[in-house]
């Protein structure tokens, strides 16, 4: 009994050290969008739609670089669990280089053809013009985001997740102040609208990276603890590395592309529909972010146990983390149903847009527990063993065999309103969860790399 109690204490201690700071960090990052949307919401529906659509393309990069961070997390956690510091440093450095190259490619696209990119989502010329300008500006965040994502992954695996949290806190404060000054023209500046919001995001994301980088240097105060090493792996061949990396990259890119197709479907339903969905995105991100820490903690905790080849403990702890996520998601969904009316009233938009946004939030509240379980189970636990190909199949089946066809049918064939379109296409989350649960119970995902 004493051994069981100590094991429980160790699990909850790791959850507190990783999950709570990660959750708070994700919520703070989501507040970037909330602050932007609330302030830009004072400029009207076109500006809201423009920022939301530009953010959709930028989100493809965010998802891809997060995928590289996931690979780094798998490698670092397992090597730390096996007490192999040198190989964990090599894994960090290699993935940092990969993320930086990808960031440069996305920046080139955003700077050179932003109008063509936005045209894929919406046909309204006024929205395209504003969104293209905003996309050019925020593309300057891509390289800092690559660095901060990988540094954050390293620090989480070292159970120093409070440093990314503090960096995000400072960045959000800076973003809020700069938004107020640049969007509305305070302290002698001319009002800049969406452009000001873009510049505020660039500056604050740059500050986020710098603070996190300094924090990493402080934690890794000597050569033995340094995160950087040779990018050449010793205990994993290039082929083995690519077998982990490519499925995650393909998975996250195609999943994000599917999300962008959803955005295009919403865009063709009209500017008001896009504005309503955009209003809900920050609160969706905030709610998912509140429980994303469990997914991050699951990846690190279970990964370290798999690195030590303690498979029985890994499976038991994984079930406990899933249960924690379910309870938390149900509680937050109930809170959202109560407070959604207060949230939509923040914005100065048409009453029809507010009503539509409120209905979308109802659909999201219904689906949120399923989304959270997918995030913890597939995004954290199943990936921790390095079997990223199986997770890729789960997500591709959900998005491309169910989600996209259901979205097209509900919008273009049955011509339903956007709350119903969102609810129906999101049924793909249920499919993904059912498949993930079956795979989880087989225990075939438990590997030591």
XYZ file of C-alpha atoms in Angstrom:
449
model
C 0.000 0.000 0.000
C 2.823 2.380 0.846
C 4.436 1.751 -2.547
C 1.132 2.463 -4.297
C 0.664 5.667 -2.333
C 4.178 6.844 -3.201
C 3.537 6.075 -6.857
C 0.325 8.111 -6.740
C 2.156 10.986 -5.092
C 4.870 10.920 -7.769
C 2.260 10.959 -10.519
C 0.357 13.913 -9.059
C 3.609 15.764 -8.352
C 4.613 15.428 -12.013
C 1.125 16.441 -13.119
C 1.327 19.585 -10.992
C 4.811 20.467 -12.242
C 3.916 19.984 -15.896
C 0.144 20.063 -16.429
C -0.712 23.202 -14.467
C 2.007 25.442 -15.976
C 1.342 24.045 -19.471
C -2.402 24.599 -19.115
C -1.899 28.147 -17.890
C 0.577 28.785 -20.701
C -1.861 27.518 -23.348
C -4.629 29.631 -21.845
C -2.375 32.677 -21.929
C -1.503 31.974 -25.554
C -5.191 31.663 -26.331
C -5.652 35.022 -24.671
C -3.487 36.463 -27.453
C -6.424 35.734 -29.725
C -9.011 36.861 -27.210
C -7.332 40.237 -26.712
C -6.977 40.682 -30.473
C -10.580 39.675 -31.126
C -12.071 41.836 -28.388
C -10.179 44.917 -29.550
C -10.568 44.232 -33.260
C -14.196 43.413 -32.533
C -14.676 47.120 -32.003
C -13.743 47.633 -35.695
C -16.566 45.532 -37.172
C -17.269 42.125 -38.708
C -14.964 42.538 -41.725
C -11.927 43.141 -39.534
C -12.831 40.196 -37.292
C -13.201 37.912 -40.316
C -9.910 39.160 -41.832
C -7.871 38.453 -38.701
C -9.570 35.088 -38.240
C -8.880 33.925 -41.793
C -5.248 35.072 -41.749
C -4.899 33.236 -38.468
C -6.212 30.064 -40.109
C -3.252 29.871 -42.479
C -0.826 30.839 -39.742
C -2.335 28.026 -37.697
C -1.136 25.495 -40.303
C 2.421 26.496 -39.467
C 1.683 26.501 -35.741
C 0.371 22.954 -35.976
C 3.317 21.744 -38.082
C 5.948 23.259 -35.782
C 4.065 21.844 -32.798
C 4.345 18.451 -34.513
C 8.125 18.822 -34.607
C 7.934 19.770 -30.940
C 5.967 16.564 -30.309
C 8.723 14.490 -31.918
C 11.282 16.292 -29.769
C 9.144 15.619 -26.700
C 8.942 11.896 -27.461
C 12.704 11.641 -27.883
C 13.714 13.875 -24.986
C 11.278 12.274 -22.508
C 12.292 8.729 -23.350
C 16.020 9.490 -23.299
C 15.696 11.335 -20.002
C 13.784 8.348 -18.629
C 16.682 6.148 -19.745
C 19.108 8.692 -18.171
C 20.809 9.380 -21.518
C 21.420 13.151 -21.394
C 23.669 13.287 -24.441
C 21.108 11.704 -26.766
C 18.349 13.934 -25.392
C 20.465 16.970 -26.328
C 21.022 15.588 -29.812
C 17.277 15.076 -30.240
C 16.554 18.643 -29.155
C 19.110 20.169 -31.529
C 18.027 18.122 -34.545
C 14.370 19.016 -34.105
C 15.207 22.691 -33.563
C 16.937 22.752 -36.949
C 13.970 21.048 -38.631
C 11.483 23.527 -37.087
C 13.581 26.508 -38.170
C 13.714 25.346 -41.799
C 9.951 24.808 -41.878
C 9.421 28.271 -40.354
C 11.474 29.858 -43.110
C 9.423 28.136 -45.823
C 6.089 29.247 -44.333
C 7.373 32.790 -43.949
C 8.344 32.874 -47.627
C 4.832 31.810 -48.662
C 3.114 34.324 -46.369
C 5.264 37.199 -47.608
C 5.086 36.389 -51.319
C 1.490 35.257 -52.010
C -0.771 36.317 -49.096
C -3.691 37.432 -51.315
C -3.790 34.089 -53.110
C -3.727 32.277 -49.776
C -6.640 34.256 -48.326
C -8.596 33.932 -51.576
C -8.824 30.189 -50.843
C -11.001 30.992 -47.832
C -13.230 33.854 -48.878
C -14.197 35.875 -51.987
C -14.994 39.221 -50.351
C -12.325 41.644 -51.616
C -12.387 43.928 -48.562
C -11.753 40.949 -46.280
C -8.986 39.610 -48.553
C -7.123 42.945 -48.535
C -7.158 43.289 -44.754
C -6.335 39.620 -44.149
C -3.395 39.653 -46.594
C -1.803 42.641 -44.861
C -2.244 41.009 -41.460
C -0.802 37.690 -42.720
C 2.344 39.377 -44.046
C 2.963 40.965 -40.662
C 2.328 37.931 -38.454
C 4.590 35.784 -40.651
C 7.421 37.510 -38.765
C 6.445 35.395 -35.749
C 7.211 32.071 -37.442
C 10.919 31.807 -36.609
C 10.563 32.954 -32.971
C 7.707 30.463 -32.616
C 9.964 27.638 -33.843
C 12.528 28.459 -31.168
C 10.056 28.951 -28.340
C 8.178 25.723 -29.178
C 11.315 23.581 -28.978
C 12.669 25.337 -25.890
C 9.303 24.918 -24.195
C 9.360 21.187 -25.005
C 12.820 20.792 -23.471
C 11.862 22.657 -20.313
C 8.672 20.625 -19.861
C 10.590 17.385 -20.119
C 12.961 18.754 -17.472
C 9.870 19.579 -15.345
C 10.665 23.304 -15.587
C 7.357 24.211 -17.247
C 7.027 27.332 -15.111
C 9.569 29.139 -17.331
C 7.434 28.986 -20.515
C 4.489 30.011 -18.334
C 6.291 33.122 -17.072
C 7.412 33.966 -20.610
C 3.829 33.694 -21.868
C 2.574 35.832 -18.994
C 5.004 38.609 -19.900
C 4.192 38.289 -23.604
C 0.437 38.491 -23.038
C 0.859 41.626 -20.925
C 2.993 43.198 -23.640
C 0.544 42.137 -26.345
C -2.396 43.650 -24.485
C -0.676 46.983 -23.974
C 0.584 47.200 -27.549
C -2.825 46.231 -28.919
C -4.444 49.102 -27.065
C -1.793 51.580 -28.212
C -1.461 50.499 -31.851
C -5.021 49.483 -32.762
C -6.679 52.598 -31.374
C -3.800 55.087 -31.650
C -2.836 55.956 -28.082
C 0.271 57.696 -26.654
C 0.781 59.709 -29.826
C 0.503 56.811 -32.307
C -1.878 56.890 -35.268
C -4.738 54.339 -35.148
C -3.572 51.281 -37.097
C -6.475 48.827 -36.748
C -5.652 45.253 -37.847
C -2.119 46.298 -38.794
C -1.491 47.430 -35.230
C -2.744 44.098 -33.903
C -0.312 42.333 -36.207
C 2.676 44.367 -35.051
C 1.686 43.842 -31.415
C 1.645 40.082 -31.985
C 5.077 40.110 -33.653
C 6.710 42.119 -30.867
C 5.142 40.107 -28.059
C 5.990 36.743 -29.658
C 9.565 37.915 -30.099
C 9.674 38.841 -26.415
C 8.217 35.437 -25.542
C 11.087 33.701 -27.339
C 13.780 35.893 -25.789
C 12.516 35.387 -22.244
C 12.253 31.638 -22.763
C 15.746 31.499 -24.255
C 17.230 33.353 -21.287
C 15.314 31.056 -18.933
C 16.763 28.005 -20.663
C 20.276 29.411 -20.284
C 19.701 29.962 -16.565
C 18.377 26.422 -16.030
C 21.097 24.863 -18.175
C 23.843 26.778 -16.435
C 26.744 24.527 -17.418
C 27.893 22.407 -20.337
C 26.678 19.164 -18.734
C 23.113 20.472 -18.547
C 23.101 22.328 -21.890
C 20.171 21.562 -24.188
C 22.251 21.940 -27.334
C 24.400 19.204 -28.778
C 25.279 17.627 -32.076
C 22.253 17.143 -34.383
C 23.588 13.700 -35.315
C 21.751 10.966 -33.410
C 23.686 7.992 -32.031
C 20.931 5.630 -30.849
C 18.479 6.219 -33.671
C 19.106 5.967 -37.408
C 17.889 8.616 -39.830
C 15.275 6.187 -41.074
C 13.965 5.553 -37.548
C 13.834 9.284 -36.874
C 11.966 9.940 -40.117
C 9.508 7.141 -39.293
C 8.563 9.128 -36.186
C 8.753 12.609 -37.756
C 7.012 12.129 -41.112
C 3.775 10.569 -39.805
C 3.392 13.441 -37.310
C 4.184 16.085 -39.942
C 1.848 14.514 -42.492
C -0.805 14.008 -39.841
C -0.708 17.520 -38.449
C -0.410 19.158 -41.875
C -3.355 17.232 -43.342
C -5.379 17.679 -40.141
C -4.694 21.415 -40.269
C -5.493 21.454 -43.985
C -8.796 19.813 -43.098
C -9.423 22.529 -40.524
C -8.707 25.092 -43.228
C -11.209 23.382 -45.519
C -13.693 23.740 -42.683
C -12.803 27.446 -42.585
C -13.346 27.684 -46.353
C -16.761 26.040 -45.912
C -17.637 28.595 -43.243
C -16.290 31.382 -45.477
C -18.627 30.457 -48.309
C -21.540 30.656 -45.872
C -20.930 34.427 -45.671
C -18.923 37.046 -43.793
C -21.331 37.011 -40.841
C -20.856 33.255 -40.437
C -17.071 33.664 -40.532
C -17.282 36.485 -37.994
C -19.442 34.371 -35.662
C -17.075 31.399 -35.864
C -14.068 33.689 -35.378
C -15.632 35.108 -32.217
C -15.841 31.595 -30.779
C -12.282 30.530 -31.682
C -10.561 32.257 -28.734
C -12.952 30.836 -26.158
C -12.599 27.382 -27.722
C -8.824 27.721 -27.561
C -9.009 28.944 -23.971
C -11.143 26.010 -22.872
C -9.070 23.381 -24.665
C -5.926 25.099 -23.385
C -7.176 24.738 -19.812
C -6.877 20.962 -20.164
C -4.035 20.745 -22.680
C -1.620 20.526 -19.778
C -2.817 16.988 -19.137
C -1.923 16.030 -22.715
C 1.509 17.582 -22.304
C 1.985 15.926 -18.931
C 0.821 12.588 -20.325
C 3.393 12.705 -23.109
C 6.243 13.431 -20.687
C 5.181 11.176 -17.796
C 4.255 8.166 -19.904
C 7.239 8.721 -22.204
C 9.676 8.618 -19.292
C 8.087 5.445 -17.941
C 8.318 3.810 -21.361
C 11.960 4.897 -21.538
C 12.483 3.019 -18.256
C 10.420 0.101 -19.663
C 7.964 0.306 -16.759
C 5.017 -0.654 -18.956
C 2.565 -1.622 -16.216
C 2.893 1.735 -14.454
C 2.675 3.560 -17.763
C -0.679 1.951 -18.582
C -2.180 2.565 -15.131
C -1.094 6.201 -15.052
C -2.382 6.751 -18.586
C -5.880 5.646 -17.521
C -5.801 8.027 -14.556
C -4.788 10.955 -16.778
C -7.645 10.206 -19.203
C -10.143 10.171 -16.321
C -8.837 13.510 -15.011
C -9.299 15.019 -18.471
C -12.855 13.761 -18.804
C -13.939 15.168 -15.436
C -12.328 18.529 -16.160
C -13.839 18.799 -19.639
C -17.362 18.086 -18.422
C -17.030 20.751 -15.734
C -15.767 23.397 -18.189
C -18.500 22.546 -20.705
C -21.168 23.180 -18.101
C -19.513 26.495 -17.204
C -19.413 27.545 -20.867
C -23.115 26.824 -21.331
C -23.882 29.172 -18.449
C -21.505 31.990 -19.454
C -21.666 31.978 -23.260
C -24.194 34.813 -23.365
C -21.914 37.125 -21.383
C -18.995 36.327 -23.692
C -20.681 37.226 -26.992
C -21.933 40.514 -25.562
C -18.333 41.749 -25.327
C -18.255 42.363 -29.076
C -19.745 45.284 -30.991
C -21.178 43.260 -33.856
C -24.648 42.651 -35.256
C -27.125 40.831 -33.015
C -27.441 38.070 -35.622
C -23.684 37.427 -35.363
C -23.904 37.263 -31.560
C -26.801 34.792 -31.721
C -24.981 32.567 -34.197
C -21.803 32.637 -32.100
C -23.781 31.649 -29.008
C -25.266 28.651 -30.829
C -21.824 27.554 -32.035
C -20.612 27.646 -28.423
C -23.448 25.312 -27.430
C -22.295 22.823 -30.071
C -18.701 23.176 -28.875
C -19.681 22.598 -25.238
C -21.349 19.336 -26.242
C -18.260 18.164 -28.116
C -15.554 19.492 -25.791
C -15.172 16.351 -23.609
C -14.617 14.253 -26.737
C -12.071 16.764 -28.079
C -10.180 16.768 -24.780
C -10.038 12.971 -24.580
C -8.677 12.823 -28.137
C -6.046 15.395 -27.211
C -4.881 13.435 -24.149
C -5.230 9.928 -25.557
C -3.997 10.288 -29.149
C -1.992 13.505 -28.846
C -0.242 12.617 -25.605
C -0.396 8.971 -24.577
C -0.387 6.960 -27.824
C 2.378 9.124 -29.298
C 4.631 8.756 -26.262
C 5.766 5.322 -27.448
C 6.890 6.670 -30.805
C 4.166 4.925 -32.860
C 3.167 8.099 -34.658
C 1.954 6.251 -37.761
C -1.056 4.786 -35.918
C -2.041 8.216 -34.595
C -1.736 9.571 -38.145
C -4.198 6.961 -39.407
C -6.656 7.791 -36.627
C -6.647 11.500 -37.416
C -6.748 11.083 -41.187
C -9.712 8.720 -40.989
C -11.570 11.158 -38.747
C -10.813 14.302 -40.745
C -10.849 13.129 -44.351
C -13.255 10.175 -44.365
C -15.784 11.709 -41.965
C -15.173 15.396 -41.144
C -14.623 16.956 -44.572
C -17.390 15.000 -46.365
C -19.867 15.720 -43.561
C -18.978 19.421 -43.697
C -19.434 19.609 -47.465
C -22.729 17.720 -47.351
C -24.211 19.778 -44.515
C -23.155 23.123 -46.037
C -23.583 22.623 -49.787
C -26.160 19.847 -50.127
C -28.404 20.325 -47.097
C -27.564 24.074 -46.839
C -27.661 24.116 -43.046
C -26.663 27.086 -40.905
C -23.146 27.270 -39.490
C -23.929 25.958 -35.952
C -25.360 22.773 -37.463
C -22.539 22.493 -40.004
C -20.008 22.775 -37.177
C -21.809 20.191 -35.020
C -22.184 17.659 -37.829
C -18.641 17.836 -39.195
C -17.293 17.620 -35.637
C -18.755 14.122 -35.340
C -15.373 13.034 -36.713
C -14.048 13.594 -33.184
C -16.290 10.792 -31.934
C -14.964 8.435 -34.608
C -11.367 9.249 -33.695
C -12.024 8.668 -29.999
C -13.587 5.258 -30.572
C -10.608 4.093 -32.649
C -8.104 5.521 -30.143
C -9.791 3.724 -27.229
C -9.577 0.371 -29.021
C -5.859 0.882 -29.769
C -5.156 2.052 -26.218
C -6.639 -1.116 -24.731
C -4.424 -3.350 -26.923
C -1.281 -1.859 -25.249
C 0.583 -2.253 -28.558
C 1.460 1.456 -28.460
C 3.842 0.940 -25.519
C 7.385 0.996 -26.929
C 10.814 2.091 -25.758
C 12.677 3.820 -28.591
